[in-house]
């Protein structure tokens, strides 16, 4: 039960006619791909924008950390000055206490 050439040509003609009758199938696939490409481009642009925002945020954080470091250095200097003043006070206080003790001991003799 082999097909004759005429039958094969008729089948091919029917298939071609069916394919040509539904061009929207081919076009819808193309439209879908174009839509996907547009979406991809929009997503890439948004990612680029987000990356730029993150870089800007990191730059601002670095600047803020530098400001905080400078402030800590200032506080450290002030703390060192207070420690020096306290050391001088303690030195003079000890000296006055020892002098007063020696004076009292000599006075009571």
Tab-separated table of N, CA and C in Angstrom:
chain	number	residue	atom	x	y	z
A	1	UNK	N	0.809	-1.158	0.000
A	1	UNK	CA	0.000	0.000	0.000
A	1	UNK	C	0.877	1.255	0.000
A	2	UNK	N	1.668	1.337	-0.953
A	2	UNK	CA	2.564	2.467	-1.109
A	2	UNK	C	1.786	3.644	-1.668
A	3	UNK	N	2.233	4.791	-1.267
A	3	UNK	CA	1.583	6.013	-1.738
A	3	UNK	C	2.123	6.377	-3.112
A	4	UNK	N	1.225	6.833	-3.938
A	4	UNK	CA	1.630	7.268	-5.266
A	4	UNK	C	2.184	8.680	-5.157
A	5	UNK	N	2.898	9.053	-6.185
A	5	UNK	CA	3.490	10.398	-6.197
A	5	UNK	C	2.409	11.468	-6.106
A	6	UNK	N	1.279	11.212	-6.715
A	6	UNK	CA	0.195	12.187	-6.664
A	6	UNK	C	-0.316	12.345	-5.239
A	7	UNK	N	-0.405	11.246	-4.518
A	7	UNK	CA	-0.860	11.298	-3.133
A	7	UNK	C	0.148	12.069	-2.260
A	8	UNK	N	1.428	11.803	-2.512
A	8	UNK	CA	2.462	12.515	-1.753
A	8	UNK	C	2.391	13.998	-2.031
A	9	UNK	N	2.215	14.382	-3.296
A	9	UNK	CA	2.135	15.800	-3.645
A	9	UNK	C	0.898	16.434	-3.030
A	10	UNK	N	-0.205	15.682	-3.011
A	10	UNK	CA	-1.433	16.213	-2.415
A	10	UNK	C	-1.259	16.421	-0.910
A	11	UNK	N	-0.594	15.477	-0.247
A	11	UNK	CA	-0.345	15.600	1.200
A	11	UNK	C	0.561	16.789	1.469
A	12	UNK	N	1.637	16.925	0.669
A	12	UNK	CA	2.549	18.062	0.841
A	12	UNK	C	1.809	19.380	0.622
A	13	UNK	N	0.948	19.410	-0.391
A	13	UNK	CA	0.167	20.612	-0.658
A	13	UNK	C	-0.749	20.962	0.515
A	14	UNK	N	-1.383	19.944	1.088
A	14	UNK	CA	-2.254	20.178	2.246
A	14	UNK	C	-1.471	20.688	3.457
A	15	UNK	N	-0.303	20.122	3.652
A	15	UNK	CA	0.535	20.555	4.785
A	15	UNK	C	0.977	22.000	4.591
A	16	UNK	N	1.445	22.321	3.368
A	16	UNK	CA	1.872	23.693	3.087
A	16	UNK	C	0.709	24.664	3.241
A	17	UNK	N	-0.457	24.254	2.764
A	17	UNK	CA	-1.637	25.105	2.883
A	17	UNK	C	-1.990	25.318	4.366
A	18	UNK	N	-1.881	24.290	5.178
A	18	UNK	CA	-2.185	24.403	6.604
A	18	UNK	C	-1.176	25.313	7.300
A	19	UNK	N	0.072	25.178	6.910
A	19	UNK	CA	1.102	26.035	7.515
A	19	UNK	C	0.900	27.476	7.086
A	20	UNK	N	0.639	27.709	5.829
A	20	UNK	CA	0.440	29.070	5.331
A	20	UNK	C	-0.857	29.680	5.859
A	21	UNK	N	-1.821	28.886	6.180
A	21	UNK	CA	-3.091	29.389	6.693
A	21	UNK	C	-2.946	29.903	8.123
A	22	UNK	N	-1.907	29.486	8.823
A	22	UNK	CA	-1.699	29.922	10.212
A	22	UNK	C	-0.373	30.663	10.358
A	23	UNK	N	-0.227	31.806	9.689
A	23	UNK	CA	1.039	32.540	9.824
A	23	UNK	C	1.201	33.175	11.198
A	24	UNK	N	0.098	33.352	11.919
A	24	UNK	CA	0.207	33.962	13.238
A	24	UNK	C	0.996	33.089	14.207
A	25	UNK	N	1.068	31.784	13.935
A	25	UNK	CA	1.854	30.904	14.800
A	25	UNK	C	3.326	31.285	14.687
A	26	UNK	N	3.804	31.483	13.458
A	26	UNK	CA	5.195	31.891	13.276
A	26	UNK	C	5.405	33.304	13.822
A	27	UNK	N	4.464	34.187	13.523
A	27	UNK	CA	4.603	35.573	13.970
A	27	UNK	C	4.462	35.700	15.487
A	28	UNK	N	3.603	34.898	16.076
A	28	UNK	CA	3.448	34.984	17.530
A	28	UNK	C	4.726	34.553	18.223
A	29	UNK	N	5.404	33.574	17.660
A	29	UNK	CA	6.674	33.147	18.227
A	29	UNK	C	7.691	34.283	18.122
A	30	UNK	N	7.704	34.968	16.994
A	30	UNK	CA	8.618	36.088	16.801
A	30	UNK	C	8.237	37.221	17.753
A	31	UNK	N	6.947	37.492	17.866
A	31	UNK	CA	6.486	38.533	18.787
A	31	UNK	C	6.878	38.192	20.227
A	32	UNK	N	6.719	36.939	20.589
A	32	UNK	CA	7.079	36.500	21.935
A	32	UNK	C	8.572	36.702	22.190
A	33	UNK	N	9.380	36.345	21.189
A	33	UNK	CA	10.827	36.523	21.339
A	33	UNK	C	11.193	38.005	21.439
A	34	UNK	N	10.541	38.847	20.648
A	34	UNK	CA	10.798	40.286	20.733
A	34	UNK	C	10.387	40.830	22.104
A	35	UNK	N	9.261	40.355	22.586
A	35	UNK	CA	8.805	40.774	23.908
A	35	UNK	C	9.812	40.341	24.980
A	36	UNK	N	10.307	39.119	24.858
A	36	UNK	CA	11.315	38.638	25.819
A	36	UNK	C	12.586	39.479	25.737
A	37	UNK	N	12.986	39.823	24.524
A	37	UNK	CA	14.192	40.650	24.368
A	37	UNK	C	13.990	42.021	24.989
A	38	UNK	N	12.810	42.617	24.779
A	38	UNK	CA	12.529	43.921	25.374
A	38	UNK	C	12.551	43.832	26.894
A	39	UNK	N	11.957	42.787	27.427
A	39	UNK	CA	11.968	42.600	28.872
A	39	UNK	C	13.396	42.420	29.381
A	40	UNK	N	14.173	41.645	28.656
A	40	UNK	CA	15.561	41.413	29.053
A	40	UNK	C	16.333	42.726	29.073
A	41	UNK	N	16.121	43.540	28.040
A	41	UNK	CA	16.806	44.837	27.984
A	41	UNK	C	16.379	45.705	29.162
A	42	UNK	N	15.073	45.723	29.476
A	42	UNK	CA	14.596	46.521	30.607
A	42	UNK	C	15.193	46.017	31.920
A	43	UNK	N	15.258	44.710	32.082
A	43	UNK	CA	15.832	44.142	33.314
A	43	UNK	C	17.315	44.494	33.413
A	44	UNK	N	18.038	44.399	32.289
A	44	UNK	CA	19.462	44.737	32.302
A	44	UNK	C	19.661	46.210	32.643
A	45	UNK	N	18.815	47.085	32.101
A	45	UNK	CA	18.929	48.509	32.416
A	45	UNK	C	18.651	48.762	33.890
A	46	UNK	N	17.656	48.097	34.418
A	46	UNK	CA	17.336	48.261	35.832
A	46	UNK	C	18.460	47.717	36.710
A	47	UNK	N	19.038	46.601	36.323
A	47	UNK	CA	20.173	46.064	37.080
A	47	UNK	C	21.358	47.022	37.043
A	48	UNK	N	21.582	47.626	35.895
A	48	UNK	CA	22.668	48.604	35.777
A	48	UNK	C	22.390	49.785	36.699
A	49	UNK	N	21.149	50.242	36.714
A	49	UNK	CA	20.778	51.350	37.592
A	49	UNK	C	20.965	50.962	39.060
A	50	UNK	N	20.545	49.764	39.423
A	50	UNK	CA	20.714	49.292	40.794
A	50	UNK	C	22.195	49.204	41.165
A	51	UNK	N	23.012	48.735	40.231
A	51	UNK	CA	24.456	48.640	40.472
A	51	UNK	C	25.034	50.032	40.715
A	52	UNK	N	24.611	51.016	39.908
A	52	UNK	CA	25.095	52.379	40.095
A	52	UNK	C	24.663	52.928	41.449
A	53	UNK	N	23.430	52.633	41.845
A	53	UNK	CA	22.962	53.080	43.160
A	53	UNK	C	23.765	52.436	44.281
A	54	UNK	N	24.069	51.152	44.131
A	54	UNK	CA	24.860	50.463	45.156
A	54	UNK	C	26.266	51.052	45.239
A	55	UNK	N	26.869	51.331	44.098
A	55	UNK	CA	28.212	51.918	44.086
A	55	UNK	C	28.184	53.281	44.756
A	56	UNK	N	27.159	54.081	44.450
A	56	UNK	CA	27.022	55.389	45.081
A	56	UNK	C	26.826	55.249	46.590
A	57	UNK	N	26.019	54.292	46.994
A	57	UNK	CA	25.816	54.056	48.422
A	57	UNK	C	27.098	53.633	49.123
A	58	UNK	N	27.870	52.763	48.490
A	58	UNK	CA	29.141	52.337	49.074
A	58	UNK	C	30.118	53.512	49.170
A	59	UNK	N	30.107	54.386	48.158
A	59	UNK	CA	30.997	55.552	48.187
A	59	UNK	C	30.614	56.463	49.358
A	60	UNK	N	29.318	56.671	49.534
A	60	UNK	CA	28.867	57.513	50.645
A	60	UNK	C	29.194	56.880	51.991
A	61	UNK	N	29.060	55.557	52.073
A	61	UNK	CA	29.412	54.873	53.320
A	61	UNK	C	30.894	55.037	53.621
A	62	UNK	N	31.742	54.936	52.595
A	62	UNK	CA	33.176	55.134	52.798
A	62	UNK	C	33.466	56.540	53.310
A	63	UNK	N	32.785	57.543	52.714
A	63	UNK	CA	32.982	58.915	53.179
A	63	UNK	C	32.551	59.058	54.637
A	64	UNK	N	31.435	58.458	54.975
A	64	UNK	CA	30.944	58.546	56.346
A	64	UNK	C	31.892	57.841	57.315
A	65	UNK	N	32.432	56.699	56.920
A	65	UNK	CA	33.398	56.003	57.776
A	65	UNK	C	34.644	56.857	57.988
A	66	UNK	N	35.080	57.560	56.935
A	66	UNK	CA	36.238	58.443	57.088
A	66	UNK	C	35.930	59.564	58.077
A	67	UNK	N	34.712	60.123	57.997
A	67	UNK	CA	34.326	61.166	58.948
A	67	UNK	C	34.299	60.619	60.373
A	68	UNK	N	33.776	59.431	60.539
A	68	UNK	CA	33.719	58.822	61.870
A	68	UNK	C	35.134	58.550	62.380
A	69	UNK	N	36.028	58.092	61.494
A	69	UNK	CA	37.422	57.867	61.898
A	69	UNK	C	38.073	59.161	62.368
A	70	UNK	N	37.832	60.256	61.642
A	70	UNK	CA	38.393	61.546	62.050
A	70	UNK	C	37.855	61.962	63.411
A	71	UNK	N	36.567	61.734	63.614
A	71	UNK	CA	35.956	62.091	64.897
A	71	UNK	C	36.565	61.252	66.024
A	72	UNK	N	36.775	59.962	65.779
A	72	UNK	CA	37.405	59.115	66.795
A	72	UNK	C	38.823	59.586	67.095
A	73	UNK	N	39.549	60.016	66.070
A	73	UNK	CA	40.898	60.526	66.293
A	73	UNK	C	40.862	61.776	67.160
A	74	UNK	N	39.879	62.658	66.912
A	74	UNK	CA	39.750	63.861	67.736
A	74	UNK	C	39.425	63.490	69.179
A	75	UNK	N	38.515	62.560	69.370
A	75	UNK	CA	38.154	62.128	70.720
A	75	UNK	C	39.360	61.491	71.397
A	76	UNK	N	40.138	60.721	70.649
A	76	UNK	CA	41.327	60.083	71.215
A	76	UNK	C	42.337	61.139	71.669
A	77	UNK	N	42.517	62.182	70.868
A	77	UNK	CA	43.440	63.264	71.255
A	77	UNK	C	42.948	63.956	72.522
A	78	UNK	N	41.650	64.223	72.583
A	78	UNK	CA	41.109	64.867	73.775
A	78	UNK	C	41.265	63.967	74.994
A	79	UNK	N	41.052	62.679	74.810
A	79	UNK	CA	41.226	61.734	75.911
A	79	UNK	C	42.674	61.731	76.392
A	80	UNK	N	43.622	61.752	75.455
A	80	UNK	CA	45.035	61.800	75.844
A	80	UNK	C	45.348	63.084	76.618
A	81	UNK	N	44.754	64.207	76.200
A	81	UNK	CA	44.972	65.462	76.920
A	81	UNK	C	44.415	65.377	78.341
A	82	UNK	N	43.236	64.780	78.489
A	82	UNK	CA	42.645	64.622	79.821
A	82	UNK	C	43.511	63.715	80.683
A	83	UNK	N	44.043	62.656	80.095
A	83	UNK	CA	44.919	61.750	80.852
A	83	UNK	C	46.171	62.493	81.298
A	84	UNK	N	46.754	63.332	80.451
A	84	UNK	CA	47.947	64.100	80.832
A	84	UNK	C	47.622	65.063	81.975
A	85	UNK	N	46.474	65.735	81.861
A	85	UNK	CA	46.089	66.669	82.924
A	85	UNK	C	45.871	65.922	84.232
A	86	UNK	N	45.250	64.759	84.154
A	86	UNK	CA	45.013	63.961	85.354
A	86	UNK	C	46.339	63.488	85.952
A	87	UNK	N	47.279	63.108	85.080
A	87	UNK	CA	48.598	62.690	85.574
A	87	UNK	C	49.292	63.846	86.302
A	88	UNK	N	49.218	65.034	85.724
A	88	UNK	CA	49.832	66.194	86.385
A	88	UNK	C	49.151	66.475	87.726
A	89	UNK	N	47.816	66.389	87.729
A	89	UNK	CA	47.082	66.611	88.968
A	89	UNK	C	47.482	65.589	90.024
A	90	UNK	N	47.560	64.316	89.627
A	90	UNK	CA	47.934	63.273	90.581
A	90	UNK	C	49.361	63.479	91.085
A	91	UNK	N	50.266	63.905	90.215
A	91	UNK	CA	51.646	64.160	90.621
A	91	UNK	C	51.693	65.270	91.669
A	92	UNK	N	51.016	66.384	91.385
A	92	UNK	CA	51.001	67.490	92.334
A	92	UNK	C	50.265	67.113	93.623
A	93	UNK	N	49.188	66.357	93.481
A	93	UNK	CA	48.445	65.926	94.665
A	93	UNK	C	49.313	65.031	95.552
A	94	UNK	N	50.026	64.107	94.930
A	94	UNK	CA	50.922	63.235	95.696
A	94	UNK	C	52.028	64.053	96.353
A	95	UNK	N	52.571	64.998	95.587
A	95	UNK	CA	53.628	65.840	96.151
A	95	UNK	C	53.138	66.651	97.331
A	96	UNK	N	51.947	67.241	97.219
A	96	UNK	CA	51.407	68.012	98.331
A	96	UNK	C	51.087	67.125	99.525
A	97	UNK	N	50.577	65.930	99.259
A	97	UNK	CA	50.252	65.004	100.349
A	97	UNK	C	51.521	64.579	101.081
A	98	UNK	N	52.558	64.242	100.354
A	98	UNK	CA	53.821	63.830	100.983
A	98	UNK	C	54.424	65.003	101.736
A	99	UNK	N	54.379	66.188	101.141
A	99	UNK	CA	54.922	67.378	101.821
A	99	UNK	C	54.156	67.661	103.105
A	100	UNK	N	52.818	67.549	103.028
A	100	UNK	CA	52.014	67.796	104.228
A	100	UNK	C	52.314	66.740	105.285
A	101	UNK	N	52.497	65.482	104.866
A	101	UNK	CA	52.810	64.418	105.831
A	101	UNK	C	54.159	64.678	106.486
A	102	UNK	N	55.144	65.095	105.708
A	102	UNK	CA	56.471	65.372	106.270
A	102	UNK	C	56.375	66.571	107.214
A	103	UNK	N	55.628	67.587	106.823
A	103	UNK	CA	55.455	68.763	107.675
A	103	UNK	C	54.788	68.391	108.999
A	104	UNK	N	53.738	67.562	108.945
A	104	UNK	CA	53.035	67.142	110.163
A	104	UNK	C	53.959	66.319	111.050
A	105	UNK	N	54.732	65.412	110.463
A	105	UNK	CA	55.644	64.569	111.241
A	105	UNK	C	56.702	65.454	111.901
A	106	UNK	N	57.266	66.412	111.153
A	106	UNK	CA	58.287	67.296	111.729
A	106	UNK	C	57.685	68.233	112.780
A	107	UNK	N	56.485	68.680	112.573
A	107	UNK	CA	55.827	69.595	113.494
A	107	UNK	C	55.467	68.902	114.807
A	108	UNK	N	55.082	67.613	114.711
A	108	UNK	CA	54.694	66.885	115.921
A	108	UNK	C	55.908	66.427	116.733
A	109	UNK	N	57.070	66.440	116.232
A	109	UNK	CA	58.253	65.980	116.970
A	109	UNK	C	58.660	66.972	117.938
